[in-house]
Amino acid sequence: MELEERARDSADNCIACTSCIVACPVTKANPEYKGPKLVGPAHSRMHFSDPSDYEDTLMLCSNCKNCDITCPNGVSVSTLNMLERGRYLKAHPEAHKPEDKMLSHGFEMADMLNKIPFGKSLANLGMSIGEALGVMGAMGMAPERKTPRYASVYFRDLFKTIKQPSSDKKVLFFPGCYIDTNEPWVGTAFVQVMNENGYEVLMDNRFVCCGSPLVVGGYLDEARQHADTNVAIIQEYAQKGIPVVACCTSCSLMLKNEYTELFAQSEMKEAAKNVWDAFEFLTMLAEEGKLKKVNIKSDHKFIYHAPCHLRAQGMGLPAFDLLKAAGLNVVNADAGCCGMSGSYGFHKDNYETSMKIGQALFDAINADNYHKVICDCGTCRMQIQHGTDVKAVHPIEILAKAYKKA
Amino acid sequence: MVKDKATVVVVGGGATGVGILRDLSMRGIDALLIEKLDMVNGASSRYHGLLHSGARYAVKDQEAAKECIKENTILRRIGKSCVEATTGMFVQVEGDDPDFVDPWLKGCAESGISTRELSKEEALRLEPNLSRKLKVAYEVPDGAIDGFRMSWQNLQSAARYGGRYKTYTELIKVNIENATVKSITVRDNVTKEEYDIECEILVNAAGPWAGKVAELAGLECNVSPSKGTLIAFNQRITNHVVNRLRKPSNGDIFVPHGSITILGTSSITIPDPEDTSTSWEEVEELMKTGVGVFEHLRDYRILRVFAGSRPLYVPKGAEGGRNASRGFVTIDHEKEDGLKGMMTICGGKFTTYRLMAEKFCDVLAPKLHNTAKCRTAEEDLVPEVSEAEKKAARQYFPSYGVNLAATRLGVEKFGDVVKTLKEQPETREVLCECENVTMAEIQRIAAEPTSHCVADVRRRTRLGMGTCQGNYCAIRSAAVANKLFKNKFEGCSDSLSDMKNFLQARWKGITPVMAGKTLREAEMTRGMYELLFNVNGGRRG
Ligand SMILES: Cc1cc2nc3c(=O)[nH]c(=O)nc-3n(C[C@H](O)[C@H](O)[C@H](O)COP(=O)(O)OP(=O)(O)OC[C@H]3O[C@@H](n4cnc5c(N)ncnc54)[C@H](O)[C@@H]3O)c2cc1C
Ligand code: SF4
Ligand code: SF4
């Protein structure tokens, strides 16, 4: 059912205060970008004048959502941008960049490779060769980047081999593409942590990619299909009283906020109530006194980077707070956006902007002798490892390790 | 002192006056129009902007309905860049009188107004914000018409045939000898200079002020100004004109205009047409009716409220207000009052301004032994900017800016602006971000001899008429434009006072609706201008 409040109506709330322009990392790094206030709320009133027109620099928006976070009036600026980009690219498919299709449809490639014997190792080999030969650049990808490698066993298959104690208390895990196909060990760590707390973790392989990369690539119709599929599953579990938990903050943001903002369906708003970020969930357990206590003993010093898509969820920094409370020696980098923003930094044209944005974070990380960077987001971790030489891990890995040690 | 002369002097720069100037000029009659303030100061901008299909009058006044549909068709053709061919809907929601539908359909059919029934689903698909309590919907050929633009384009058209016009020139005295108008005395409201203009015929087209102008000639003309209040919303709530299908009453019509929507209106008889005050109570009354059609109306941001007066002519003993006739009268004061050389036109609607001018000039022209036929329906008001020109100009304009600028400026000034944008890239800066107005456009209009303050530029560019109501563009445009004005008002002689006056005028329309989102914006303005810039020069302590 169509919701009454829609993101596009939120433009009405804009008082043109320009806070979002100040907060937008892309505007700062690339003055060519006209900035959130103009391309979002201001232009949303102008489309009538010429539906065939388009603000070219809207393509520069990374959908990092710092504008939404900053806006004192609740304008969904980034969503206005994505809706407008999608509207335009649908009418003008020729305006797509050559790499859009691939970067937005990573899940298709990953699924295909899983069906081919040795598909993944061949693909990884291919990528190494490709990188060496400079093929990535020709495909529109930033040649400087190392492409993420496929795990030999995806989490969806690995999960079947994990032995869990059964329990009445269950959660449904939403792994998201990156954890599923590239970093399955994060999923394993999640299962360990939940098991330690008396929860049994379920998987449902009907889940599809959350759709975030589809949205930024302008494939809104497909994203809508993904949303409908996932929302139906979430609601099915909601009826059984089983919460859905994600470790990737871009996935959880999508399930919790963006579906509703983009597509304005009441089912989506309803389903969102049953979705949790992993550390948000664990913090809730802690607040209820139900989290298994753990004391982290480590001589190392860590630095935490809060992904923009986590900050956009408006729930504080649950992983940072929880790990710190557990005794970890960790500081908050508090250095803004890493510049990667999902697939944004992979585009050749965005590479420079992406690295410029990340510089403050890289500097913060390099400022001291940190053992590891902790960050909830997979693509942030990739960017951090690219921009510094420090290894980046998901906070759930730290917690899982601590439980194991205890 | 006589400083000027013209065969005909037309008093009043509203739709009626400019229509007459164009008509006379096209017939080859030497005519001069004077307007006491900036052009389009009265009802022709302080109005709803509905290009009537006539459907609203189909039941009660079929003659008016027939005139409307005829003129509607003509204006769409000759004034393409002033008319938004939105089409309109007549809707009934639960509770509306179903018995009104049949006579209305019959009236439309008899008046030659096409109607098409829309299923509830189709109506909601076309206008998703309509109330779910929608019962019936019909499509009619309504449209929206921009009063400022239409009037200026009439002037441009007249100018091509030798017609002249002066703004800020107020009629203050009619000089009569031997029961014949010899000349008029006017005051230049910018320089305060007073002088005479000789004429053979004086045309009183002062709209709701027509009674006052008649008084200057010692005549009585019973014009009863009827004030209507209108609410401007920050966005297009609807893409169609939406009318309530019932006996016409207050708050019945929504008209989309460019980036905004206007809801109105009411009808209160007032003594003085200068009274453009509005109140929260009037707004509330309109909103209460409005939510019947758009149930979430209260969630939308109101930009401002404004009011204007209809020039209703009331023959002695007849009824005023909403029930007064919307028709118009031509008064030949020679016949009526024995005063030679003066005629008055009064009443009518914006939609029928061209027809009114035609009929009026058909009476006037023979007095000057002119037998030319009216040609105003045959020729476009102004040549349109071609698609090729627009395409070529795209690279210099901000996105979504080309069409807006082309319709606002017209061919010649559009060409000038493109040239400036091309040669001086710094003028591509968007000074008004809400309505997408570039520095080049503002400079171009500021350099016109009729521009004396930022508000004049506003009326011709839409600068300051969008979301932030001048918050950002006031300071920017005052800085850019004020130095380009050749003659300035006393109170607007420097950019600071010009800016303050401009904001103060915006404030007038905001005050009655200062709540919710509108209040937030106002606080932002106050914070910027009073605290940050300290424009009022307040001191600490
Ligand atoms: C609230 C409202 C809503 C309306 N909605 C619609 C609508 O949707 N569609 C439609 O077709 N019509 C509508 N109308 C009617 C329409 O606006 C008027 O009929 C039309 O604009 C009248 O034009 P006018 O030129 O006669 O008067 P005006 O536009 O008022 O022009 C008179 C001019 O004379 C000038 N003047 C006065 N005294 C002097 C003087 N002494 N010397 C020099 N100049 C002087 C004034 O400054 C003014 O500019 C509406 C009217 C109102 C008030
Ligand atoms: S989403 Fe990020 S890049 Fe896009 S406008 Fe907002 S702050 Fe800027
Ligand atoms: S921060 Fe919000 S209110 Fe301020 S300009 Fe940006 S969108 Fe508008």
mmCIF file of C-alpha atoms and ligand atoms in Angstrom, chain A residues 13-21 36-37 41 67 70-75 77, ligand 3:
data_model
loop_
_atom_site.group_PDB
_atom_site.id
_atom_site.type_symbol
_atom_site.label_atom_id
_atom_site.label_comp_id
_atom_site.label_asym_id
_atom_site.label_seq_id
_atom_site.Cartn_x
_atom_site.Cartn_y
_atom_site.Cartn_z
ATOM 1 C CA ASN A 13 10.904 20.885 4.547
ATOM 2 C CA CYS A 14 14.038 22.408 3.081
ATOM 3 C CA ILE A 15 14.721 25.895 4.409
ATOM 4 C CA ALA A 16 17.757 26.256 2.164
ATOM 5 C CA CYS A 17 20.038 26.463 5.189
ATOM 6 C CA THR A 18 22.943 24.929 3.183
ATOM 7 C CA SER A 19 24.078 22.720 6.073
ATOM 8 C CA CYS A 20 23.984 19.786 3.690
ATOM 9 C CA ILE A 21 26.374 21.491 1.303
ATOM 10 C CA PRO A 36 22.844 18.463 -2.278
ATOM 11 C CA LYS A 37 20.616 21.504 -1.674
ATOM 12 C CA PRO A 41 15.250 19.829 -2.874
ATOM 13 C CA CYS A 67 23.363 15.359 3.672
ATOM 14 C CA THR A 70 23.051 16.769 8.686
ATOM 15 C CA CYS A 71 19.745 18.181 7.528
ATOM 16 C CA PRO A 72 17.985 19.774 10.489
ATOM 17 C CA ASN A 73 14.640 19.418 8.753
ATOM 18 C CA GLY A 74 14.492 15.783 7.755
ATOM 19 C CA VAL A 75 14.867 16.229 4.012
ATOM 20 C CA VAL A 77 18.206 14.643 0.013
HETATM 21 S S1 SF4 C 3 20.377 20.749 5.212
HETATM 22 FE FE1 SF4 C 3 18.237 20.269 4.785
HETATM 23 S S2 SF4 C 3 17.140 22.188 5.111
HETATM 24 FE FE2 SF4 C 3 19.297 22.690 4.934
HETATM 25 S S3 SF4 C 3 19.585 23.144 2.753
HETATM 26 FE FE3 SF4 C 3 20.083 20.994 3.019
HETATM 27 S S4 SF4 C 3 18.166 19.916 2.591
HETATM 28 FE FE4 SF4 C 3 17.646 22.066 2.923
#
